[in-house]
Amino acid sequence: MRRDDLYITVPNFFRCPISLDVMTSPVSLCTGVTYDRTSIQRWLDTGNNTCPATMQVLQTKDFVPNRNLQRLIQIWSDSVARRQLHAEPVGVPSQDQVRALIKQLDIGNISALTKIACFARESEENREFLARTDGFLNAVYDFMRNAESDIKLIEQVVQILELMISKILDKKPLLESNCLSTIHLLLQRGSSDSQIQSVRLLESLAVDGESKLKIAEKEGLLVELVKSLSKENDPRLIEASLSCLITIATRKRVKTKVIQSGTITELKILLSEPNTIAVSIIEKLLKLLETLSSCKEGRAEIWRDSMLLQAIVKKVLKVSSNATEHAVTILWMICYLFREEEAVEAVVSGNGMTKILLLIQSDCSPAVRQMSADLLKIFGVNSKSCLLSYDTRTTHIMPF
């Protein structure tokens, strides 16, 4: 059976009611109807205040990610991809068959690479076998160096490498310029899954200062990573890109390059989303901002943007203890450690003083409590003279 002969039936509830395409980022309105994020955002941005499917007037225009549906779509999509990739059903090859397939890689046999990818996906034991087999990694590296613009081939190679990266002792060949160029190309033109695998592969390669710098200095690579943070992208890609940027931005020279690539602007856009982003993404977003605020260029870009500072304040006590700690650390560095007066004004006007007063009397860590006390000094408040009073209906602050 040729690939062209495969007939794919898409379940109706996987389609966006607006675009009728398979949803990549399903979100649900208050009416319970689910749409693709891009389509419903466009509908709301044009001034509509109704649910397109039911025409009910929306009590709120906020929407929440439909994670269960997204997982179902991903499972279905992976199944379709496997069917298309293996038009003729084949079982997982044996180790002896894999040895024979590896020899075929020298002549550029893409079918052999596909079967080896199937073998690698099957188990940890299989991946260890591949890593130990003479000639395999060199053949894969050659594919990376000479793949040119064959996206399907690159996707297969990167999938194998991402699966096996923990088994590869010498990662230096993957940091060569032409290998990084191949990853760059996949970030630009690959499928969502292969982009995620590429980003995870980059993060796994960033094991020391030298490797982080090579990734950062590869022309266009940081720009593509920053583009991956767009709110229109797959949340899994956004989270993977945040993790990668956090990992590589620990070196001073890399931090500067990350900032120059427009990262903080993208983080501000994400942070301003109305409660539709997963907690894990917000935590990583604030962690990256904290990392970037530890250098002069990052602090300057943050403290000059009052809207960003106020968005950071809003996440205090609202998301998780980790998010709160990252947010407070950013505010402490900018307002207390470096005494940026404009930043202090922006934080106070954004209800920051109230948030910090609430936080200092909550069950927070000693480090957060100390930073909060320091911030209150900057805000002109004696934390010891304030009492947080609780009753069964409301929480308010009573200064003494």
mmCIF file of C-alpha atoms in Angstrom:
data_model
loop_
_atom_site.group_PDB
_atom_site.id
_atom_site.type_symbol
_atom_site.label_atom_id
_atom_site.label_comp_id
_atom_site.label_asym_id
_atom_site.label_seq_id
_atom_site.Cartn_x
_atom_site.Cartn_y
_atom_site.Cartn_z
ATOM 1 C CA MET A 1 0.000 0.000 0.000
ATOM 2 C CA ARG A 2 1.408 3.399 -0.968
ATOM 3 C CA ARG A 3 1.305 6.257 1.513
ATOM 4 C CA ASP A 4 -1.023 8.146 -0.843
ATOM 5 C CA ASP A 5 -3.604 5.392 -0.436
ATOM 6 C CA LEU A 6 -4.001 5.868 3.314
ATOM 7 C CA TYR A 7 -7.365 7.337 4.219
ATOM 8 C CA ILE A 8 -7.423 9.296 7.464
ATOM 9 C CA THR A 9 -10.686 9.872 9.312
ATOM 10 C CA VAL A 10 -10.570 12.798 11.730
ATOM 11 C CA PRO A 11 -12.912 12.550 14.751
ATOM 12 C CA ASN A 12 -15.322 15.490 14.612
ATOM 13 C CA PHE A 13 -14.610 16.616 18.170
ATOM 14 C CA PHE A 14 -10.929 17.033 17.248
ATOM 15 C CA ARG A 15 -11.891 19.782 14.770
ATOM 16 C CA CYS A 16 -12.217 23.435 15.747
ATOM 17 C CA PRO A 17 -15.860 24.578 15.235
ATOM 18 C CA ILE A 18 -14.535 27.768 13.621
ATOM 19 C CA SER A 19 -11.696 26.657 11.333
ATOM 20 C CA LEU A 20 -12.807 22.993 11.031
ATOM 21 C CA ASP A 21 -9.101 22.050 11.242
ATOM 22 C CA VAL A 22 -7.657 19.672 13.816
ATOM 23 C CA MET A 23 -6.994 21.707 16.952
ATOM 24 C CA THR A 24 -3.373 22.210 18.000
ATOM 25 C CA SER A 25 -4.099 24.099 21.234
ATOM 26 C CA PRO A 26 -7.710 23.407 22.335
ATOM 27 C CA VAL A 27 -9.221 25.829 24.861
ATOM 28 C CA SER A 28 -12.715 25.926 26.366
ATOM 29 C CA LEU A 29 -14.969 28.950 26.837
ATOM 30 C CA CYS A 30 -17.246 29.407 29.837
ATOM 31 C CA THR A 31 -20.031 27.843 27.714
ATOM 32 C CA GLY A 32 -18.131 24.549 27.706
ATOM 33 C CA VAL A 33 -17.453 24.621 23.956
ATOM 34 C CA THR A 34 -13.859 23.968 22.896
ATOM 35 C CA TYR A 35 -12.071 25.823 20.086
ATOM 36 C CA ASP A 36 -8.533 26.100 18.767
ATOM 37 C CA ARG A 37 -6.802 28.905 20.669
ATOM 38 C CA THR A 38 -5.833 30.870 17.540
ATOM 39 C CA SER A 39 -9.348 30.774 16.070
ATOM 40 C CA ILE A 40 -11.254 31.772 19.205
ATOM 41 C CA GLN A 41 -8.715 34.480 20.083
ATOM 42 C CA ARG A 42 -9.178 35.963 16.602
ATOM 43 C CA TRP A 43 -12.989 35.826 17.084
ATOM 44 C CA LEU A 44 -12.785 37.607 20.442
ATOM 45 C CA ASP A 45 -10.206 40.139 19.247
ATOM 46 C CA THR A 46 -12.607 41.341 16.536
ATOM 47 C CA GLY A 47 -15.059 42.474 19.227
ATOM 48 C CA ASN A 48 -17.387 39.482 19.418
ATOM 49 C CA ASN A 49 -18.829 38.681 22.849
ATOM 50 C CA THR A 50 -20.692 35.463 22.032
ATOM 51 C CA CYS A 51 -19.818 31.788 21.785
ATOM 52 C CA PRO A 52 -19.583 31.077 18.009
ATOM 53 C CA ALA A 53 -21.161 27.623 18.312
ATOM 54 C CA THR A 54 -24.056 28.432 20.670
ATOM 55 C CA MET A 55 -24.279 32.241 20.169
ATOM 56 C CA GLN A 56 -24.652 32.606 23.942
ATOM 57 C CA VAL A 57 -23.411 35.921 25.342
ATOM 58 C CA LEU A 58 -20.174 35.226 27.199
ATOM 59 C CA GLN A 59 -20.134 36.053 30.907
ATOM 60 C CA THR A 60 -16.332 36.105 30.639
ATOM 61 C CA LYS A 61 -13.984 36.008 27.671
ATOM 62 C CA ASP A 62 -11.397 33.985 29.566
ATOM 63 C CA PHE A 63 -10.717 30.455 28.349
ATOM 64 C CA VAL A 64 -8.889 27.494 29.824
ATOM 65 C CA PRO A 65 -6.713 24.861 28.101
ATOM 66 C CA ASN A 66 -8.498 21.558 27.478
ATOM 67 C CA ARG A 67 -5.583 19.294 28.439
ATOM 68 C CA ASN A 68 -7.520 16.020 28.183
ATOM 69 C CA LEU A 69 -8.603 16.759 24.617
ATOM 70 C CA GLN A 70 -5.102 17.890 23.700
ATOM 71 C CA ARG A 71 -3.698 14.566 24.929
ATOM 72 C CA LEU A 72 -6.285 12.628 22.934
ATOM 73 C CA ILE A 73 -5.454 14.615 19.798
ATOM 74 C CA GLN A 74 -1.749 13.999 20.353
ATOM 75 C CA ILE A 75 -2.284 10.246 20.745
ATOM 76 C CA TRP A 76 -4.378 10.174 17.580
ATOM 77 C CA SER A 77 -1.857 12.351 15.700
ATOM 78 C CA ASP A 78 1.045 10.096 16.714
ATOM 79 C CA SER A 79 -0.929 7.068 15.541
ATOM 80 C CA VAL A 80 -1.617 8.692 12.169
ATOM 81 C CA ALA A 81 2.055 9.658 11.818
ATOM 82 C CA ARG A 82 3.105 6.068 12.429
ATOM 83 C CA ARG A 83 0.612 4.790 9.865
ATOM 84 C CA GLN A 84 1.866 7.248 7.285
ATOM 85 C CA LEU A 85 5.478 6.492 8.076
ATOM 86 C CA HIS A 86 4.975 2.739 7.847
ATOM 87 C CA ALA A 87 2.570 2.362 4.952
ATOM 88 C CA GLU A 88 3.382 -1.306 5.029
ATOM 89 C CA PRO A 89 2.972 -2.641 8.587
ATOM 90 C CA VAL A 90 6.294 -3.841 9.961
ATOM 91 C CA GLY A 91 7.266 -5.203 13.358
ATOM 92 C CA VAL A 92 10.119 -3.953 15.489
ATOM 93 C CA PRO A 93 13.331 -5.305 13.939
ATOM 94 C CA SER A 94 15.571 -7.652 15.900
ATOM 95 C CA GLN A 95 19.103 -6.749 16.971
ATOM 96 C CA ASP A 96 20.559 -8.792 14.104
ATOM 97 C CA GLN A 97 18.294 -6.985 11.652
ATOM 98 C CA VAL A 98 19.321 -3.640 13.140
ATOM 99 C CA ARG A 99 22.990 -4.449 12.601
ATOM 100 C CA ALA A 100 22.197 -5.057 8.930
ATOM 101 C CA LEU A 101 20.149 -1.847 8.758
ATOM 102 C CA ILE A 102 23.018 0.183 10.219
ATOM 103 C CA LYS A 103 25.252 -0.954 7.352
ATOM 104 C CA GLN A 104 22.658 0.407 4.927
ATOM 105 C CA LEU A 105 22.885 3.858 6.497
ATOM 106 C CA ASP A 106 26.236 4.356 4.776
ATOM 107 C CA ILE A 107 24.429 4.488 1.436
ATOM 108 C CA GLY A 108 21.793 6.928 2.721
ATOM 109 C CA ASN A 109 18.974 4.403 3.111
ATOM 110 C CA ILE A 110 16.152 6.442 4.704
ATOM 111 C CA SER A 111 13.907 3.381 5.048
ATOM 112 C CA ALA A 112 16.597 1.769 7.213
ATOM 113 C CA LEU A 113 16.707 4.877 9.408
ATOM 114 C CA THR A 114 12.926 4.734 9.862
ATOM 115 C CA LYS A 115 13.087 1.122 11.036
ATOM 116 C CA ILE A 116 15.942 1.931 13.412
ATOM 117 C CA ALA A 117 13.858 4.786 14.869
ATOM 118 C CA CYS A 118 11.082 2.269 15.508
ATOM 119 C CA PHE A 119 13.617 0.015 17.249
ATOM 120 C CA ALA A 120 14.900 2.917 19.397
ATOM 121 C CA ARG A 121 11.392 3.894 20.514
ATOM 122 C CA GLU A 122 10.675 0.382 21.723
ATOM 123 C CA SER A 123 12.819 0.234 24.879
ATOM 124 C CA GLU A 124 15.731 1.572 26.915
ATOM 125 C CA GLU A 125 17.580 -1.665 26.234
ATOM 126 C CA ASN A 126 17.319 -1.063 22.487
ATOM 127 C CA ARG A 127 18.725 2.425 22.836
ATOM 128 C CA GLU A 128 21.661 1.129 24.852
ATOM 129 C CA PHE A 129 22.268 -1.472 22.151
ATOM 130 C CA LEU A 130 22.364 1.218 19.451
ATOM 131 C CA ALA A 131 24.775 3.364 21.462
ATOM 132 C CA ARG A 132 27.147 0.400 21.810
ATOM 133 C CA THR A 133 26.956 -0.701 18.163
ATOM 134 C CA ASP A 134 30.022 0.300 16.145
ATOM 135 C CA GLY A 135 29.371 2.740 13.349
ATOM 136 C CA PHE A 136 25.824 3.702 14.293
ATOM 137 C CA LEU A 137 26.413 7.129 15.879
ATOM 138 C CA ASN A 138 28.937 8.102 13.210
ATOM 139 C CA ALA A 139 26.361 7.262 10.529
ATOM 140 C CA VAL A 140 23.703 9.334 12.334
ATOM 141 C CA TYR A 141 26.106 12.253 12.690
ATOM 142 C CA ASP A 142 26.794 12.065 8.947
ATOM 143 C CA PHE A 143 23.063 12.324 8.305
ATOM 144 C CA MET A 144 22.975 15.433 10.505
ATOM 145 C CA ARG A 145 25.916 16.995 8.678
ATOM 146 C CA ASN A 146 24.596 16.293 5.180
ATOM 147 C CA ALA A 147 20.818 16.327 5.579
ATOM 148 C CA GLU A 148 20.480 19.658 3.730
ATOM 149 C CA SER A 149 16.733 20.397 3.459
ATOM 150 C CA ASP A 150 15.194 16.922 3.723
ATOM 151 C CA ILE A 151 12.873 17.678 6.655
ATOM 152 C CA LYS A 152 11.462 14.158 6.985
ATOM 153 C CA LEU A 153 14.954 12.721 7.186
ATOM 154 C CA ILE A 154 16.054 15.296 9.756
ATOM 155 C CA GLU A 155 12.981 14.575 11.866
ATOM 156 C CA GLN A 156 13.872 10.874 11.975
ATOM 157 C CA VAL A 157 17.482 11.588 12.926
ATOM 158 C CA VAL A 158 16.593 14.102 15.660
ATOM 159 C CA GLN A 159 13.974 11.754 17.091
ATOM 160 C CA ILE A 160 16.601 9.015 17.429
ATOM 161 C CA LEU A 161 19.180 11.386 18.928
ATOM 162 C CA GLU A 162 16.710 12.854 21.430
ATOM 163 C CA LEU A 163 15.762 9.343 22.546
ATOM 164 C CA MET A 164 19.392 8.296 22.875
ATOM 165 C CA ILE A 165 21.109 11.454 24.108
ATOM 166 C CA SER A 166 21.609 10.143 27.665
ATOM 167 C CA LYS A 167 23.473 7.147 26.194
ATOM 168 C CA ILE A 168 25.831 9.239 24.070
ATOM 169 C CA LEU A 169 29.110 9.915 25.870
ATOM 170 C CA ASP A 170 30.739 12.201 23.292
ATOM 171 C CA LYS A 171 28.261 14.926 22.316
ATOM 172 C CA LYS A 172 30.809 17.236 20.665
ATOM 173 C CA PRO A 173 29.971 16.202 17.061
ATOM 174 C CA LEU A 174 26.419 17.486 17.586
ATOM 175 C CA LEU A 175 27.782 20.913 18.515
ATOM 176 C CA GLU A 176 29.494 21.305 15.145
ATOM 177 C CA SER A 177 28.176 24.214 13.110
ATOM 178 C CA ASN A 178 26.533 22.091 10.400
ATOM 179 C CA CYS A 179 24.752 19.905 12.969
ATOM 180 C CA LEU A 180 23.421 22.994 14.757
ATOM 181 C CA SER A 181 22.340 24.340 11.361
ATOM 182 C CA THR A 182 20.300 21.178 10.847
ATOM 183 C CA ILE A 183 18.573 21.655 14.218
ATOM 184 C CA HIS A 184 17.968 25.305 13.305
ATOM 185 C CA LEU A 185 16.284 24.240 10.062
ATOM 186 C CA LEU A 186 14.024 21.823 11.917
ATOM 187 C CA LEU A 187 12.981 24.537 14.377
ATOM 188 C CA GLN A 188 11.974 26.647 11.388
ATOM 189 C CA ARG A 189 10.180 24.060 9.278
ATOM 190 C CA GLY A 190 9.615 20.884 11.286
ATOM 191 C CA SER A 191 6.408 19.550 12.812
ATOM 192 C CA SER A 192 5.476 20.567 16.348
ATOM 193 C CA ASP A 193 6.704 17.236 17.738
ATOM 194 C CA SER A 194 10.043 17.444 15.944
ATOM 195 C CA GLN A 195 10.517 21.051 17.103
ATOM 196 C CA ILE A 196 9.988 19.908 20.691
ATOM 197 C CA GLN A 197 12.488 17.080 20.204
ATOM 198 C CA SER A 198 14.991 19.545 18.720
ATOM 199 C CA VAL A 199 14.680 21.911 21.680
ATOM 200 C CA ARG A 200 15.079 19.058 24.156
ATOM 201 C CA LEU A 201 18.114 17.870 22.230
ATOM 202 C CA LEU A 202 19.673 21.343 22.452
ATOM 203 C CA GLU A 203 19.061 21.452 26.195
ATOM 204 C CA SER A 204 20.727 18.044 26.594
ATOM 205 C CA LEU A 205 23.747 19.283 24.639
ATOM 206 C CA ALA A 206 24.180 22.371 26.871
ATOM 207 C CA VAL A 207 26.245 20.618 29.525
ATOM 208 C CA ASP A 208 28.948 23.231 30.145
ATOM 209 C CA GLY A 209 29.881 26.834 29.436
ATOM 210 C CA GLU A 210 31.514 26.049 26.103
ATOM 211 C CA SER A 211 28.544 24.116 24.721
ATOM 212 C CA LYS A 212 26.088 26.793 25.899
ATOM 213 C CA LEU A 213 28.113 29.464 24.146
ATOM 214 C CA LYS A 214 28.273 27.461 20.913
ATOM 215 C CA ILE A 215 24.489 27.129 20.892
ATOM 216 C CA ALA A 216 24.005 30.827 21.667
ATOM 217 C CA GLU A 217 26.493 31.947 19.012
ATOM 218 C CA LYS A 218 25.025 29.805 16.229
ATOM 219 C CA GLU A 219 23.469 32.345 13.893
ATOM 220 C CA GLY A 220 19.683 32.396 14.083
ATOM 221 C CA LEU A 221 19.339 29.590 16.637
ATOM 222 C CA LEU A 222 18.490 31.775 19.642
ATOM 223 C CA VAL A 223 16.030 33.745 17.529
ATOM 224 C CA GLU A 224 14.162 30.536 16.656
ATOM 225 C CA LEU A 225 14.111 29.468 20.298
ATOM 226 C CA VAL A 226 12.590 32.811 21.240
ATOM 227 C CA LYS A 227 10.008 32.506 18.447
ATOM 228 C CA SER A 228 9.011 29.179 19.986
ATOM 229 C CA LEU A 229 7.757 31.120 23.024
ATOM 230 C CA SER A 230 4.910 32.652 21.011
ATOM 231 C CA LYS A 231 1.565 32.123 22.736
ATOM 232 C CA GLU A 232 0.190 30.686 19.487
ATOM 233 C CA ASN A 233 2.515 27.670 19.708
ATOM 234 C CA ASP A 234 1.976 24.253 21.241
ATOM 235 C CA PRO A 235 2.260 24.666 25.053
ATOM 236 C CA ARG A 236 4.656 21.697 25.101
ATOM 237 C CA LEU A 237 6.976 23.570 22.745
ATOM 238 C CA ILE A 238 6.756 26.740 24.857
ATOM 239 C CA GLU A 239 7.644 24.816 28.017
ATOM 240 C CA ALA A 240 10.508 22.951 26.336
ATOM 241 C CA SER A 241 11.914 26.225 24.958
ATOM 242 C CA LEU A 242 11.726 27.896 28.373
ATOM 243 C CA SER A 243 13.622 24.979 29.935
ATOM 244 C CA CYS A 244 16.267 25.161 27.226
ATOM 245 C CA LEU A 245 16.733 28.926 27.593
ATOM 246 C CA ILE A 246 16.990 28.602 31.389
ATOM 247 C CA THR A 247 19.708 25.983 30.935
ATOM 248 C CA ILE A 248 21.837 27.889 28.439
ATOM 249 C CA ALA A 249 21.389 31.344 30.025
ATOM 250 C CA THR A 250 23.444 30.542 33.114
ATOM 251 C CA ARG A 251 26.563 31.976 31.456
ATOM 252 C CA LYS A 252 26.934 35.794 31.414
ATOM 253 C CA ARG A 253 27.745 36.113 27.706
ATOM 254 C CA VAL A 254 24.811 33.889 26.831
ATOM 255 C CA LYS A 255 22.428 35.885 29.038
ATOM 256 C CA THR A 256 23.231 39.007 27.060
ATOM 257 C CA LYS A 257 22.581 37.243 23.750
ATOM 258 C CA VAL A 258 19.297 35.807 25.048
ATOM 259 C CA ILE A 259 18.156 39.287 26.078
ATOM 260 C CA GLN A 260 19.225 40.808 22.745
ATOM 261 C CA SER A 261 17.117 38.184 20.944
ATOM 262 C CA GLY A 262 13.896 39.755 22.291
ATOM 263 C CA THR A 263 13.217 37.135 24.965
ATOM 264 C CA ILE A 264 11.882 39.498 27.631
ATOM 265 C CA THR A 265 9.270 40.923 25.262
ATOM 266 C CA GLU A 266 7.962 37.419 24.520
ATOM 267 C CA LEU A 267 7.944 36.578 28.227
ATOM 268 C CA LYS A 268 5.918 39.712 28.947
ATOM 269 C CA ILE A 269 3.300 38.699 26.363
ATOM 270 C CA LEU A 270 3.030 35.218 27.867
ATOM 271 C CA LEU A 271 2.901 36.540 31.421
ATOM 272 C CA SER A 272 0.034 38.876 30.492
ATOM 273 C CA GLU A 273 -2.181 36.017 29.264
ATOM 274 C CA PRO A 274 -5.428 35.843 31.313
ATOM 275 C CA ASN A 275 -4.926 32.703 33.426
ATOM 276 C CA THR A 276 -4.787 30.302 30.480
ATOM 277 C CA ILE A 277 -1.186 29.154 30.866
ATOM 278 C CA ALA A 278 -0.211 26.007 32.758
ATOM 279 C CA VAL A 279 1.405 26.473 36.177
ATOM 280 C CA SER A 280 4.593 24.725 35.037
ATOM 281 C CA ILE A 281 4.970 27.218 32.164
ATOM 282 C CA ILE A 282 4.480 30.235 34.446
ATOM 283 C CA GLU A 283 7.043 28.846 36.891
ATOM 284 C CA LYS A 284 9.626 28.393 34.138
ATOM 285 C CA LEU A 285 8.791 31.800 32.644
ATOM 286 C CA LEU A 286 9.430 33.538 35.967
ATOM 287 C CA LYS A 287 12.544 31.445 36.534
ATOM 288 C CA LEU A 288 13.926 32.630 33.184
ATOM 289 C CA LEU A 289 13.090 36.254 34.037
ATOM 290 C CA GLU A 290 14.855 35.777 37.376
ATOM 291 C CA THR A 291 17.909 34.424 35.560
ATOM 292 C CA LEU A 292 17.957 37.337 33.109
ATOM 293 C CA SER A 293 17.423 39.916 35.867
ATOM 294 C CA SER A 294 20.737 38.880 37.405
ATOM 295 C CA CYS A 295 22.581 40.822 34.703
ATOM 296 C CA LYS A 296 22.547 44.562 34.072
ATOM 297 C CA GLU A 297 20.940 44.414 30.613
ATOM 298 C CA GLY A 298 18.120 42.189 31.838
ATOM 299 C CA ARG A 299 17.364 44.358 34.863
ATOM 300 C CA ALA A 300 17.327 47.485 32.730
ATOM 301 C CA GLU A 301 14.778 46.020 30.332
ATOM 302 C CA ILE A 302 12.567 44.803 33.177
ATOM 303 C CA TRP A 303 12.572 47.870 35.438
ATOM 304 C CA ARG A 304 11.840 50.219 32.551
ATOM 305 C CA ASP A 305 8.659 48.279 31.728
ATOM 306 C CA SER A 306 6.053 49.072 34.391
ATOM 307 C CA MET A 307 3.498 46.748 32.776
ATOM 308 C CA LEU A 308 5.904 43.813 33.000
ATOM 309 C CA LEU A 309 6.685 44.590 36.646
ATOM 310 C CA GLN A 310 2.994 44.724 37.476
ATOM 311 C CA ALA A 311 2.417 41.430 35.643
ATOM 312 C CA ILE A 312 5.143 39.896 37.823
ATOM 313 C CA VAL A 313 3.472 41.305 40.957
ATOM 314 C CA LYS A 314 0.167 39.680 39.950
ATOM 315 C CA LYS A 315 1.763 36.224 40.038
ATOM 316 C CA VAL A 316 2.769 36.576 43.703
ATOM 317 C CA LEU A 317 0.566 34.279 45.840
ATOM 318 C CA LYS A 318 -1.522 33.411 42.791
ATOM 319 C CA VAL A 319 0.178 30.516 40.979
ATOM 320 C CA SER A 320 2.390 28.356 43.209
ATOM 321 C CA SER A 321 5.061 28.674 45.879
ATOM 322 C CA ASN A 322 7.790 28.271 43.231
ATOM 323 C CA ALA A 323 6.275 30.992 41.048
ATOM 324 C CA THR A 324 5.964 33.278 44.067
ATOM 325 C CA GLU A 325 9.610 32.740 44.995
ATOM 326 C CA HIS A 326 10.821 33.526 41.470
ATOM 327 C CA ALA A 327 8.603 36.630 41.261
ATOM 328 C CA VAL A 328 9.728 37.960 44.662
ATOM 329 C CA THR A 329 13.377 37.351 43.797
ATOM 330 C CA ILE A 330 13.014 39.446 40.625
ATOM 331 C CA LEU A 331 11.334 42.283 42.560
ATOM 332 C CA TRP A 332 13.939 42.063 45.348
ATOM 333 C CA MET A 333 16.889 42.296 42.947
ATOM 334 C CA ILE A 334 15.459 45.246 41.025
ATOM 335 C CA CYS A 335 13.811 47.215 43.845
ATOM 336 C CA TYR A 336 15.992 46.400 46.868
ATOM 337 C CA LEU A 337 19.388 45.207 45.693
ATOM 338 C CA PHE A 338 19.775 47.763 42.882
ATOM 339 C CA ARG A 339 17.278 50.399 44.144
ATOM 340 C CA GLU A 340 15.657 51.289 40.825
ATOM 341 C CA GLU A 341 13.217 54.032 41.911
ATOM 342 C CA GLU A 342 10.987 53.809 38.836
ATOM 343 C CA ALA A 343 10.605 50.085 39.452
ATOM 344 C CA VAL A 344 9.612 50.696 43.083
ATOM 345 C CA GLU A 345 6.914 53.136 41.958
ATOM 346 C CA ALA A 346 5.581 50.680 39.384
ATOM 347 C CA VAL A 347 5.461 47.824 41.924
ATOM 348 C CA VAL A 348 3.686 49.943 44.536
ATOM 349 C CA SER A 349 1.145 51.246 42.014
ATOM 350 C CA GLY A 350 0.517 47.659 40.929
ATOM 351 C CA ASN A 351 -0.642 46.677 44.435
ATOM 352 C CA GLY A 352 2.770 45.236 45.190
ATOM 353 C CA MET A 353 2.861 46.506 48.775
ATOM 354 C CA THR A 354 -0.344 44.665 49.661
ATOM 355 C CA LYS A 355 0.900 41.466 48.043
ATOM 356 C CA ILE A 356 4.182 41.597 49.952
ATOM 357 C CA LEU A 357 2.403 42.325 53.252
ATOM 358 C CA LEU A 358 0.198 39.301 52.682
ATOM 359 C CA LEU A 359 3.162 37.194 51.693
ATOM 360 C CA ILE A 360 5.367 38.051 54.674
ATOM 361 C CA GLN A 361 2.733 36.694 57.057
ATOM 362 C CA SER A 362 1.990 33.597 55.010
ATOM 363 C CA ASP A 363 3.637 30.180 55.227
ATOM 364 C CA CYS A 364 6.499 31.119 52.907
ATOM 365 C CA SER A 365 10.137 30.039 53.011
ATOM 366 C CA PRO A 366 12.635 31.927 55.207
ATOM 367 C CA ALA A 367 14.380 33.283 52.092
ATOM 368 C CA VAL A 368 11.131 34.681 50.671
ATOM 369 C CA ARG A 369 10.190 36.115 54.060
ATOM 370 C CA GLN A 370 13.533 37.941 54.303
ATOM 371 C CA MET A 371 13.269 39.326 50.759
ATOM 372 C CA SER A 372 9.711 40.470 51.523
ATOM 373 C CA ALA A 373 10.883 42.279 54.652
ATOM 374 C CA ASP A 374 13.622 43.980 52.622
ATOM 375 C CA LEU A 375 11.072 45.094 50.025
ATOM 376 C CA LEU A 376 8.788 46.539 52.683
ATOM 377 C CA LYS A 377 11.677 48.700 53.891
ATOM 378 C CA ILE A 378 12.031 50.081 50.380
ATOM 379 C CA PHE A 379 8.267 50.684 50.236
ATOM 380 C CA GLY A 380 8.550 52.644 53.504
ATOM 381 C CA VAL A 381 6.645 50.095 55.596
ATOM 382 C CA ASN A 382 7.747 48.604 58.908
ATOM 383 C CA SER A 383 6.682 44.972 58.550
ATOM 384 C CA LYS A 384 6.670 44.499 62.346
ATOM 385 C CA SER A 385 4.021 47.190 62.756
ATOM 386 C CA CYS A 386 1.518 45.480 60.461
ATOM 387 C CA LEU A 387 -0.935 42.785 61.464
ATOM 388 C CA LEU A 388 -2.688 40.544 59.000
ATOM 389 C CA SER A 389 -6.236 39.990 60.225
ATOM 390 C CA TYR A 390 -8.343 37.071 59.004
ATOM 391 C CA ASP A 391 -12.052 36.429 59.491
ATOM 392 C CA THR A 392 -14.350 33.889 57.868
ATOM 393 C CA ARG A 393 -15.436 36.190 55.083
ATOM 394 C CA THR A 394 -12.562 38.471 54.132
ATOM 395 C CA THR A 395 -8.854 39.124 54.508
ATOM 396 C CA HIS A 396 -7.567 42.655 55.058
ATOM 397 C CA ILE A 397 -4.571 44.511 56.418
ATOM 398 C CA MET A 398 -4.816 46.527 59.626
ATOM 399 C CA PRO A 399 -1.875 48.891 60.233
ATOM 400 C CA PHE A 400 -1.134 49.663 63.874
#
